mmCIF file of C-alpha atoms and ligand atoms in Angstrom:
data_model
loop_
_atom_site.group_PDB
_atom_site.id
_atom_site.type_symbol
_atom_site.label_atom_id
_atom_site.label_comp_id
_atom_site.label_asym_id
_atom_site.label_seq_id
_atom_site.Cartn_x
_atom_site.Cartn_y
_atom_site.Cartn_z
ATOM 1 C CA MET A 166 2.175 73.153 -208.602
ATOM 2 C CA THR A 167 3.152 74.027 -205.022
ATOM 3 C CA LEU A 168 6.202 72.487 -203.432
ATOM 4 C CA ASN A 169 5.975 71.675 -199.755
ATOM 5 C CA VAL A 170 9.465 72.133 -198.298
ATOM 6 C CA ASP A 171 10.339 70.198 -195.135
ATOM 7 C CA PRO A 172 12.571 72.442 -192.947
ATOM 8 C CA LYS A 173 14.776 69.363 -192.355
ATOM 9 C CA ALA A 174 15.611 69.404 -196.081
ATOM 10 C CA LEU A 175 16.927 72.961 -195.733
ATOM 11 C CA GLU A 176 18.898 71.967 -192.652
ATOM 12 C CA ALA A 177 20.409 69.043 -194.590
ATOM 13 C CA LEU A 178 21.407 71.392 -197.428
ATOM 14 C CA ASN A 179 23.048 73.827 -195.030
ATOM 15 C CA ASN A 180 25.081 71.037 -193.411
ATOM 16 C CA PHE A 181 26.175 69.419 -196.696
ATOM 17 C CA LYS A 182 29.771 69.524 -197.948
ATOM 18 C CA LEU A 183 30.752 68.290 -201.390
ATOM 19 C CA PRO A 184 33.609 65.749 -201.102
ATOM 20 C CA GLU A 185 36.707 66.352 -203.230
ATOM 21 C CA ASP A 186 36.554 63.125 -205.157
ATOM 22 C CA ILE A 187 32.994 62.888 -206.457
ATOM 23 C CA GLY A 188 33.213 60.092 -209.065
ATOM 24 C CA PHE A 189 29.913 59.172 -210.723
ATOM 25 C CA GLY A 190 26.642 58.572 -208.863
ATOM 26 C CA ARG A 191 28.269 57.997 -205.476
ATOM 27 C CA THR A 192 27.640 61.270 -203.658
ATOM 28 C CA MET A 193 24.005 62.300 -203.434
ATOM 29 C CA VAL A 194 22.730 65.812 -202.678
ATOM 30 C CA PRO A 195 21.009 65.701 -199.258
ATOM 31 C CA ILE A 196 17.473 66.317 -200.540
ATOM 32 C CA MET A 197 14.875 64.459 -202.599
ATOM 33 C CA ALA A 198 11.592 65.432 -204.235
ATOM 34 C CA VAL A 199 8.730 63.002 -203.609
ATOM 35 C CA CYS A 200 5.151 62.764 -204.842
ATOM 36 C CA ASP A 201 2.694 59.898 -204.209
ATOM 37 C CA PHE A 202 -0.130 58.620 -206.418
ATOM 38 C CA GLU A 203 -3.104 57.074 -204.650
ATOM 39 C CA ASN A 204 -6.872 56.809 -205.238
ATOM 40 C CA GLY A 205 -6.401 57.829 -208.865
ATOM 41 C CA LYS A 206 -4.595 61.109 -208.217
ATOM 42 C CA TRP A 207 -1.233 62.672 -207.484
ATOM 43 C CA GLY A 208 -0.730 64.227 -204.046
ATOM 44 C CA GLU A 209 1.451 67.094 -202.924
ATOM 45 C CA LEU A 210 5.015 67.479 -204.223
ATOM 46 C CA GLN A 211 7.380 67.461 -201.240
ATOM 47 C CA LEU A 212 11.007 68.357 -200.771
ATOM 48 C CA LEU A 213 12.416 66.049 -198.084
ATOM 49 C CA PRO A 214 15.865 65.322 -196.688
ATOM 50 C CA TYR A 215 17.511 62.499 -198.660
ATOM 51 C CA GLY A 216 17.067 59.218 -196.835
ATOM 52 C CA PRO A 217 15.802 55.611 -196.847
ATOM 53 C CA LEU A 218 12.311 54.826 -198.091
ATOM 54 C CA GLU A 219 9.824 52.892 -196.030
ATOM 55 C CA LEU A 220 8.106 50.227 -198.138
ATOM 56 C CA ASP A 221 5.753 47.408 -197.288
ATOM 57 C CA PRO A 222 7.603 44.137 -198.055
ATOM 58 C CA THR A 223 4.780 43.216 -200.483
ATOM 59 C CA ALA A 224 5.165 46.466 -202.480
ATOM 60 C CA LYS A 225 4.855 45.376 -206.088
ATOM 61 C CA VAL A 226 8.115 46.968 -207.173
ATOM 62 C CA LEU A 227 10.007 44.543 -204.927
ATOM 63 C CA HIS A 228 8.491 41.471 -206.571
ATOM 64 C CA TYR A 229 7.440 42.353 -210.089
ATOM 65 C CA GLY A 230 9.861 45.139 -210.988
ATOM 66 C CA GLN A 231 7.207 47.702 -211.923
ATOM 67 C CA GLU A 232 9.663 50.610 -212.004
ATOM 68 C CA ILE A 233 10.903 53.270 -214.402
ATOM 69 C CA PHE A 234 13.602 55.948 -214.358
ATOM 70 C CA GLU A 235 15.284 58.732 -216.304
ATOM 71 C CA GLY A 236 18.793 60.176 -216.475
ATOM 72 C CA MET A 237 19.258 63.934 -216.840
ATOM 73 C CA LYS A 238 21.959 66.478 -216.031
ATOM 74 C CA ALA A 239 22.234 70.062 -214.829
ATOM 75 C CA TYR A 240 25.303 72.036 -215.879
ATOM 76 C CA HIS A 241 27.281 74.906 -214.438
ATOM 77 C CA TYR A 242 30.152 76.515 -216.256
ATOM 78 C CA GLU A 243 32.250 79.534 -215.291
ATOM 79 C CA GLY A 244 29.540 81.177 -213.244
ATOM 80 C CA HIS A 245 26.734 80.465 -215.734
ATOM 81 C CA GLY A 246 23.751 78.206 -215.213
ATOM 82 C CA PRO A 247 22.447 76.044 -213.779
ATOM 83 C CA TYR A 248 21.167 74.738 -217.107
ATOM 84 C CA LEU A 249 18.915 71.826 -217.939
ATOM 85 C CA PHE A 250 19.041 70.278 -221.402
ATOM 86 C CA ARG A 251 15.841 69.180 -223.206
ATOM 87 C CA ALA A 252 14.166 68.383 -219.875
ATOM 88 C CA ASP A 253 10.749 68.223 -221.570
ATOM 89 C CA GLN A 254 12.006 65.294 -223.668
ATOM 90 C CA ASN A 255 12.896 63.338 -220.530
ATOM 91 C CA ALA A 256 9.463 64.083 -219.059
ATOM 92 C CA LYS A 257 7.819 62.768 -222.236
ATOM 93 C CA ARG A 258 9.969 59.648 -222.411
ATOM 94 C CA PHE A 259 9.289 58.983 -218.719
ATOM 95 C CA ASN A 260 5.582 58.836 -219.483
ATOM 96 C CA GLU A 261 6.156 56.604 -222.528
ATOM 97 C CA SER A 262 7.950 54.220 -220.150
ATOM 98 C CA ALA A 263 5.089 54.596 -217.625
ATOM 99 C CA LYS A 264 2.531 53.572 -220.274
ATOM 100 C CA ARG A 265 4.540 50.507 -221.300
ATOM 101 C CA MET A 266 4.918 49.413 -217.680
ATOM 102 C CA ALA A 267 1.215 50.002 -216.858
ATOM 103 C CA MET A 268 2.043 52.774 -214.380
ATOM 104 C CA ALA A 269 0.370 56.124 -213.720
ATOM 105 C CA GLU A 270 1.713 58.947 -215.886
ATOM 106 C CA VAL A 271 3.364 61.821 -214.033
ATOM 107 C CA PRO A 272 1.974 65.196 -215.178
ATOM 108 C CA GLU A 273 4.765 67.091 -216.929
ATOM 109 C CA GLU A 274 4.420 70.039 -214.511
ATOM 110 C CA ILE A 275 5.024 67.769 -211.491
ATOM 111 C CA TYR A 276 7.987 66.083 -213.201
ATOM 112 C CA LEU A 277 9.597 69.384 -214.222
ATOM 113 C CA GLU A 278 8.834 71.176 -210.962
ATOM 114 C CA ALA A 279 10.479 68.337 -209.017
ATOM 115 C CA VAL A 280 13.583 68.409 -211.246
ATOM 116 C CA ARG A 281 13.818 72.231 -211.116
ATOM 117 C CA ALA A 282 13.467 72.214 -207.313
ATOM 118 C CA ILE A 283 16.286 69.691 -206.912
ATOM 119 C CA VAL A 284 18.521 71.675 -209.277
ATOM 120 C CA GLY A 285 17.557 75.093 -207.838
ATOM 121 C CA TYR A 286 18.269 74.030 -204.247
ATOM 122 C CA SER A 287 21.440 72.105 -205.196
ATOM 123 C CA ASN A 288 23.020 74.944 -207.155
ATOM 124 C CA ASP A 289 26.013 75.218 -204.796
ATOM 125 C CA PHE A 290 26.826 71.539 -205.350
ATOM 126 C CA ILE A 291 26.912 71.437 -209.150
ATOM 127 C CA PRO A 292 30.520 70.825 -210.184
ATOM 128 C CA VAL A 293 31.948 73.477 -212.480
ATOM 129 C CA GLN A 294 34.527 71.722 -214.686
ATOM 130 C CA SER A 295 33.531 71.041 -218.289
ATOM 131 C CA GLY A 296 32.188 67.463 -218.505
ATOM 132 C CA GLU A 297 31.096 67.454 -214.851
ATOM 133 C CA SER A 298 27.489 68.012 -213.841
ATOM 134 C CA LEU A 299 24.689 67.283 -211.432
ATOM 135 C CA TYR A 300 23.383 63.894 -212.584
ATOM 136 C CA ILE A 301 19.636 63.809 -211.911
ATOM 137 C CA ARG A 302 17.721 60.587 -211.448
ATOM 138 C CA PRO A 303 13.901 60.877 -211.578
ATOM 139 C CA PHE A 304 12.250 57.489 -210.928
ATOM 140 C CA MET A 305 8.934 55.913 -210.041
ATOM 141 C CA ILE A 306 8.149 52.707 -208.167
ATOM 142 C CA SER A 307 4.924 50.784 -207.617
ATOM 143 C CA THR A 308 4.105 50.785 -203.898
ATOM 144 C CA GLU A 309 0.785 48.937 -203.658
ATOM 145 C CA GLU A 310 0.900 46.269 -200.954
ATOM 146 C CA HIS A 311 -0.289 43.041 -202.547
ATOM 147 C CA LEU A 312 1.369 39.898 -203.873
ATOM 148 C CA GLY A 313 -1.125 39.439 -206.730
ATOM 149 C CA ILE A 314 0.256 40.077 -210.190
ATOM 150 C CA LYS A 315 -1.736 43.038 -211.391
ATOM 151 C CA PRO A 316 -0.823 46.637 -212.141
ATOM 152 C CA SER A 317 -0.250 48.644 -208.986
ATOM 153 C CA GLU A 318 -2.678 51.434 -208.161
ATOM 154 C CA LYS A 319 -0.197 53.213 -205.887
ATOM 155 C CA PHE A 320 3.055 54.803 -206.997
ATOM 156 C CA LYS A 321 5.864 56.909 -205.614
ATOM 157 C CA PHE A 322 7.656 59.371 -207.901
ATOM 158 C CA LEU A 323 11.030 60.662 -206.701
ATOM 159 C CA VAL A 324 13.876 62.825 -207.927
ATOM 160 C CA ILE A 325 17.361 62.457 -206.451
ATOM 161 C CA ALA A 326 20.644 63.866 -207.770
ATOM 162 C CA SER A 327 24.357 63.305 -207.638
ATOM 163 C CA PRO A 328 27.183 65.788 -208.299
ATOM 164 C CA SER A 329 29.200 63.749 -210.808
ATOM 165 C CA GLY A 330 32.347 63.581 -212.857
ATOM 166 C CA ALA A 331 33.005 61.293 -215.844
ATOM 167 C CA TYR A 332 30.982 58.066 -216.091
ATOM 168 C CA PHE A 333 33.915 56.095 -217.512
ATOM 169 C CA SER A 334 37.392 56.272 -216.074
ATOM 170 C CA THR A 335 38.959 54.659 -219.166
ATOM 171 C CA GLY A 336 39.797 56.543 -222.361
ATOM 172 C CA PHE A 337 38.498 54.110 -225.008
ATOM 173 C CA LEU A 338 35.972 51.372 -224.470
ATOM 174 C CA LYS A 339 36.559 47.742 -225.310
ATOM 175 C CA VAL A 340 33.165 46.412 -226.312
ATOM 176 C CA LEU A 341 31.935 42.813 -226.329
ATOM 177 C CA ILE A 342 29.665 41.816 -229.218
ATOM 178 C CA GLU A 343 27.070 39.764 -227.310
ATOM 179 C CA ARG A 344 26.114 36.746 -229.430
ATOM 180 C CA GLU A 345 24.633 34.571 -226.666
ATOM 181 C CA PHE A 346 22.198 36.632 -224.556
ATOM 182 C CA ILE A 347 19.662 39.142 -225.887
ATOM 183 C CA ARG A 348 18.492 42.402 -224.341
ATOM 184 C CA ALA A 349 15.089 42.933 -225.937
ATOM 185 C CA CYS A 350 12.727 41.436 -228.477
ATOM 186 C CA PRO A 351 10.047 43.003 -230.710
ATOM 187 C CA GLY A 352 6.924 43.722 -228.687
ATOM 188 C CA GLY A 353 8.939 43.588 -225.455
ATOM 189 C CA MET A 354 9.950 46.462 -223.211
ATOM 190 C CA GLY A 355 13.356 47.324 -224.683
ATOM 191 C CA ALA A 356 12.334 50.907 -225.465
ATOM 192 C CA ALA A 357 11.196 51.569 -221.887
ATOM 193 C CA LYS A 358 13.653 52.902 -219.346
ATOM 194 C CA THR A 359 12.825 50.291 -216.749
ATOM 195 C CA GLY A 360 15.068 48.487 -214.283
ATOM 196 C CA GLY A 361 14.384 45.038 -215.743
ATOM 197 C CA ASN A 362 16.193 45.898 -218.964
ATOM 198 C CA TYR A 363 19.280 46.837 -216.989
ATOM 199 C CA ALA A 364 19.013 43.862 -214.612
ATOM 200 C CA GLY A 365 18.819 41.531 -217.622
ATOM 201 C CA SER A 366 21.971 43.075 -219.072
ATOM 202 C CA LEU A 367 24.136 42.415 -216.014
ATOM 203 C CA ILE A 368 25.016 38.818 -216.842
ATOM 204 C CA SER A 369 26.597 40.097 -220.036
ATOM 205 C CA ALA A 370 28.351 42.865 -218.094
ATOM 206 C CA GLN A 371 29.860 40.165 -215.849
ATOM 207 C CA LYS A 372 30.925 38.152 -218.875
ATOM 208 C CA ALA A 373 32.346 41.235 -220.596
ATOM 209 C CA LYS A 374 34.385 42.132 -217.521
ATOM 210 C CA SER A 375 35.775 38.626 -217.160
ATOM 211 C CA LEU A 376 36.906 38.752 -220.812
ATOM 212 C CA GLY A 377 38.539 42.178 -220.455
ATOM 213 C CA PHE A 378 35.756 44.296 -221.990
ATOM 214 C CA GLN A 379 33.908 47.231 -220.385
ATOM 215 C CA GLN A 380 30.591 47.175 -222.232
ATOM 216 C CA THR A 381 28.215 44.991 -224.216
ATOM 217 C CA LEU A 382 26.971 45.643 -227.740
ATOM 218 C CA TRP A 383 23.549 44.024 -228.093
ATOM 219 C CA LEU A 384 22.317 42.407 -231.297
ATOM 220 C CA ASP A 385 18.696 41.881 -232.360
ATOM 221 C CA ALA A 386 16.825 38.950 -230.828
ATOM 222 C CA LEU A 387 15.534 37.338 -234.021
ATOM 223 C CA GLU A 388 18.605 37.112 -236.266
ATOM 224 C CA LYS A 389 21.404 38.063 -233.860
ATOM 225 C CA THR A 390 22.807 40.103 -236.726
ATOM 226 C CA TYR A 391 21.673 43.693 -236.355
ATOM 227 C CA ILE A 392 23.213 46.143 -233.892
ATOM 228 C CA GLU A 393 20.780 47.529 -231.332
ATOM 229 C CA GLU A 394 22.304 49.450 -228.405
ATOM 230 C CA MET A 395 24.668 49.231 -225.442
ATOM 231 C CA SER A 396 22.393 49.005 -222.350
ATOM 232 C CA GLY A 397 23.019 52.493 -220.945
ATOM 233 C CA MET A 398 24.052 54.021 -224.270
ATOM 234 C CA ASN A 399 23.305 54.227 -227.990
ATOM 235 C CA PHE A 400 25.829 53.218 -230.649
ATOM 236 C CA PHE A 401 27.326 55.283 -233.506
ATOM 237 C CA SER A 402 30.018 54.648 -236.081
ATOM 238 C CA VAL A 403 31.679 56.787 -238.740
ATOM 239 C CA ILE A 404 31.878 55.038 -242.124
ATOM 240 C CA ASN A 405 33.351 56.886 -245.101
ATOM 241 C CA GLY A 406 32.871 60.140 -243.203
ATOM 242 C CA LYS A 407 29.118 59.557 -242.605
ATOM 243 C CA LEU A 408 27.581 58.914 -239.201
ATOM 244 C CA HIS A 409 25.690 55.646 -238.894
ATOM 245 C CA THR A 410 23.412 54.641 -236.033
ATOM 246 C CA PRO A 411 20.767 51.888 -235.768
ATOM 247 C CA GLU A 412 17.266 53.151 -236.559
ATOM 248 C CA ILE A 413 14.960 53.346 -233.538
ATOM 249 C CA GLN A 414 12.505 50.517 -232.997
ATOM 250 C CA ASP A 415 10.740 49.105 -229.958
ATOM 251 C CA THR A 416 13.838 47.158 -228.883
ATOM 252 C CA ILE A 417 16.045 50.254 -228.547
ATOM 253 C CA LEU A 418 15.909 53.122 -226.055
ATOM 254 C CA ASP A 419 15.215 56.336 -227.966
ATOM 255 C CA GLY A 420 18.184 58.286 -226.608
ATOM 256 C CA ILE A 421 17.846 62.047 -226.167
ATOM 257 C CA THR A 422 21.631 62.396 -226.510
ATOM 258 C CA ARG A 423 21.356 60.254 -229.670
ATOM 259 C CA ASN A 424 18.651 62.520 -231.125
ATOM 260 C CA SER A 425 20.527 65.668 -230.174
ATOM 261 C CA LEU A 426 23.733 64.396 -231.795
ATOM 262 C CA ILE A 427 21.923 63.558 -235.013
ATOM 263 C CA GLN A 428 20.678 67.158 -235.213
ATOM 264 C CA LEU A 429 24.031 68.673 -234.195
ATOM 265 C CA ALA A 430 25.906 66.489 -236.702
ATOM 266 C CA LYS A 431 23.553 67.673 -239.466
ATOM 267 C CA ASP A 432 24.076 71.299 -238.333
ATOM 268 C CA LEU A 433 27.839 70.693 -238.713
ATOM 269 C CA GLY A 434 27.315 69.382 -242.244
ATOM 270 C CA TYR A 435 27.621 65.625 -241.651
ATOM 271 C CA GLU A 436 25.360 63.115 -243.329
ATOM 272 C CA VAL A 437 23.607 60.865 -240.798
ATOM 273 C CA VAL A 438 22.331 57.414 -241.746
ATOM 274 C CA GLU A 439 19.712 55.868 -239.442
ATOM 275 C CA GLU A 440 19.043 52.344 -240.634
ATOM 276 C CA LYS A 441 19.463 48.710 -239.633
ATOM 277 C CA MET A 442 23.175 48.024 -239.083
ATOM 278 C CA ASN A 443 24.470 44.552 -239.831
ATOM 279 C CA ILE A 444 27.289 43.680 -237.395
ATOM 280 C CA ASN A 445 29.164 41.760 -240.118
ATOM 281 C CA ASP A 446 29.116 44.801 -242.435
ATOM 282 C CA LEU A 447 30.459 46.941 -239.610
ATOM 283 C CA LEU A 448 33.276 44.483 -238.847
ATOM 284 C CA THR A 449 34.217 44.367 -242.538
ATOM 285 C CA ALA A 450 34.239 48.174 -242.607
ATOM 286 C CA ILE A 451 36.539 48.218 -239.553
ATOM 287 C CA GLU A 452 38.835 45.656 -241.214
ATOM 288 C CA ASN A 453 39.079 47.554 -244.516
ATOM 289 C CA GLY A 454 39.460 50.919 -242.759
ATOM 290 C CA SER A 455 36.295 52.546 -244.120
ATOM 291 C CA CYS A 456 34.924 52.633 -240.565
ATOM 292 C CA SER A 457 37.233 55.091 -238.848
ATOM 293 C CA GLU A 458 35.446 55.671 -235.528
ATOM 294 C CA CYS A 459 32.884 54.071 -233.234
ATOM 295 C CA PHE A 460 31.453 55.665 -230.121
ATOM 296 C CA ALA A 461 28.808 55.302 -227.446
ATOM 297 C CA CYS A 462 26.528 58.145 -226.398
ATOM 298 C CA GLY A 463 24.127 58.765 -223.553
ATOM 299 C CA THR A 464 23.354 61.253 -220.808
ATOM 300 C CA ALA A 465 25.831 59.697 -218.393
ATOM 301 C CA ALA A 466 28.433 58.669 -220.992
ATOM 302 C CA ILE A 467 28.131 61.902 -223.087
ATOM 303 C CA ILE A 468 30.239 60.614 -226.023
ATOM 304 C CA THR A 469 32.745 57.899 -225.210
ATOM 305 C CA PRO A 470 34.962 56.562 -227.993
ATOM 306 C CA ILE A 471 35.246 52.829 -228.641
ATOM 307 C CA GLY A 472 38.748 51.522 -229.283
ATOM 308 C CA MET A 473 37.973 47.887 -229.945
ATOM 309 C CA LEU A 474 35.096 45.496 -230.634
ATOM 310 C CA GLY A 475 35.580 41.839 -229.822
ATOM 311 C CA ASP A 476 33.716 38.614 -229.195
ATOM 312 C CA ALA A 477 33.799 35.791 -226.678
ATOM 313 C CA GLY A 478 35.775 33.682 -229.180
ATOM 314 C CA GLY A 479 38.819 35.954 -228.809
ATOM 315 C CA ASN A 480 38.370 37.813 -232.126
ATOM 316 C CA GLU A 481 39.208 41.521 -232.020
ATOM 317 C CA TRP A 482 38.500 44.414 -234.349
ATOM 318 C CA ASN A 483 40.572 47.494 -233.578
ATOM 319 C CA ILE A 484 39.150 50.849 -234.588
ATOM 320 C CA LYS A 485 41.422 52.748 -236.973
ATOM 321 C CA ASN A 486 41.089 56.102 -235.283
ATOM 322 C CA PRO A 487 40.081 55.598 -231.650
ATOM 323 C CA GLU A 488 40.957 59.245 -230.886
ATOM 324 C CA GLY A 489 37.953 59.979 -233.111
ATOM 325 C CA PRO A 490 38.097 63.524 -234.504
ATOM 326 C CA ILE A 491 34.388 63.466 -235.411
ATOM 327 C CA ALA A 492 33.380 62.067 -232.009
ATOM 328 C CA LYS A 493 35.555 64.742 -230.405
ATOM 329 C CA GLU A 494 33.977 67.532 -232.462
ATOM 330 C CA LEU A 495 30.471 66.293 -231.634
ATOM 331 C CA ARG A 496 31.290 65.935 -227.930
ATOM 332 C CA GLU A 497 32.691 69.443 -227.793
ATOM 333 C CA THR A 498 29.668 70.858 -229.652
ATOM 334 C CA LEU A 499 27.206 69.046 -227.387
ATOM 335 C CA LEU A 500 28.993 70.041 -224.171
ATOM 336 C CA SER A 501 29.377 73.681 -225.302
ATOM 337 C CA LEU A 502 25.654 73.800 -225.877
ATOM 338 C CA GLN A 503 24.767 72.081 -222.599
ATOM 339 C CA GLU A 504 27.210 74.246 -220.625
ATOM 340 C CA GLY A 505 26.021 77.494 -222.151
ATOM 341 C CA ARG A 506 29.170 78.239 -224.128
ATOM 342 C CA ILE A 507 27.505 78.531 -227.564
ATOM 343 C CA GLU A 508 24.237 79.910 -228.890
ATOM 344 C CA ASP A 509 21.241 77.628 -228.366
ATOM 345 C CA ILE A 510 19.678 77.738 -231.837
ATOM 346 C CA HIS A 511 17.275 74.861 -231.151
ATOM 347 C CA GLY A 512 15.930 76.200 -227.834
ATOM 348 C CA TRP A 513 17.139 73.132 -225.901
ATOM 349 C CA ARG A 514 18.690 74.855 -222.903
ATOM 350 C CA GLU A 515 16.805 76.123 -219.864
ATOM 351 C CA THR A 516 18.246 78.263 -217.083
ATOM 352 C CA VAL A 517 16.919 77.094 -213.722
ATOM 353 C CA LYS A 518 16.079 79.581 -210.979
ATOM 354 C CA VAL A 519 18.502 79.254 -208.068
ATOM 355 C CA ILE A 520 16.714 78.865 -204.720
ATOM 356 C CA CYS A 521 18.508 80.241 -201.651
ATOM 357 C CA HIS A 522 18.351 78.215 -198.433
HETATM 358 C C1 COI B 523 21.994 57.641 -218.536
HETATM 359 O O1 COI B 523 22.809 57.869 -219.409
HETATM 360 O O2 COI B 523 21.464 58.546 -217.883
HETATM 361 C C2 COI B 523 21.600 56.287 -218.226
HETATM 362 O O3 COI B 523 20.475 56.072 -217.896
HETATM 363 C C3 COI B 523 22.623 55.267 -218.197
HETATM 364 C C4 COI B 523 22.736 54.772 -216.833
HETATM 365 C C5 COI B 523 22.148 53.450 -216.644
HETATM 366 C C6 COI B 523 23.880 55.177 -216.056
#
């Protein structure tokens, strides 16, 4: 796969300065990788300066939300890297989302080449503190000009990236158990990483904020009893020393951080239970102290401990050990692996070739 580099992209890189306070997802590297699908095939992969997109106002993405995305990170630590972590898994999940949303699949070599180019050219802008990274956002939109509701036959695939610090500024999350709205139902698109799932979650985010919470915990659509996920994150708890997480089904995003943690926890000797999790059983376990920790995990969030679960009725369940020694151990193990500080026994880490500009 050849990459066509616009000289203006190199100029933009040479003029770019990383601000001191980077936050999360606010500062973008000054380049983007772009590839268009038309007439049944993918065109040339291009590296362009970062900038606005020109879209016909009837482009289907603007009306019918035919859109998918991924979240990935590249890591730098004490002169090592840049590393990608399980990038092939993101490429595969991207195409699972594409299938569900009736979009063209992006060949894995185009997806990975685009991600590697962004990382390779952005090497100087990857923050170096542990827990910081280059957050990478591959995404695809439907660009066909037509107001009819039918699958688009034209798509634009892009990769942009943002040098980023922590996703959450708070130590422990206060999480709202959402008993009114639902995120996904069986047969729906809950497992796809598509904008509509996130747009539909925002009303609960507003409600959570107004009640003093930072996140929503979604329950299943049919019985409003079983824990599903947390919009941008998967959910874990520690009960009697075992890790529990809801089993994957088509209403839950199959998190790559989630899967990695399950394997790493087993490597560390923990038992991991993946099954349906009744919210009432969890609340009882928090009340009687057998549930000692709860945490959220995801690419952006890494592992973020939960200090309290509550509901809109003012009930609160405080987690016994919000400092979470097991969550801490898992976070440290995951980050050490991603940042190249421990041996990669599963072959999950890839060193990306740095490209000089
Ligand atoms: C990620 O963790 O990469 C996500 O996609 C969550 C996000 C919506 C910030």
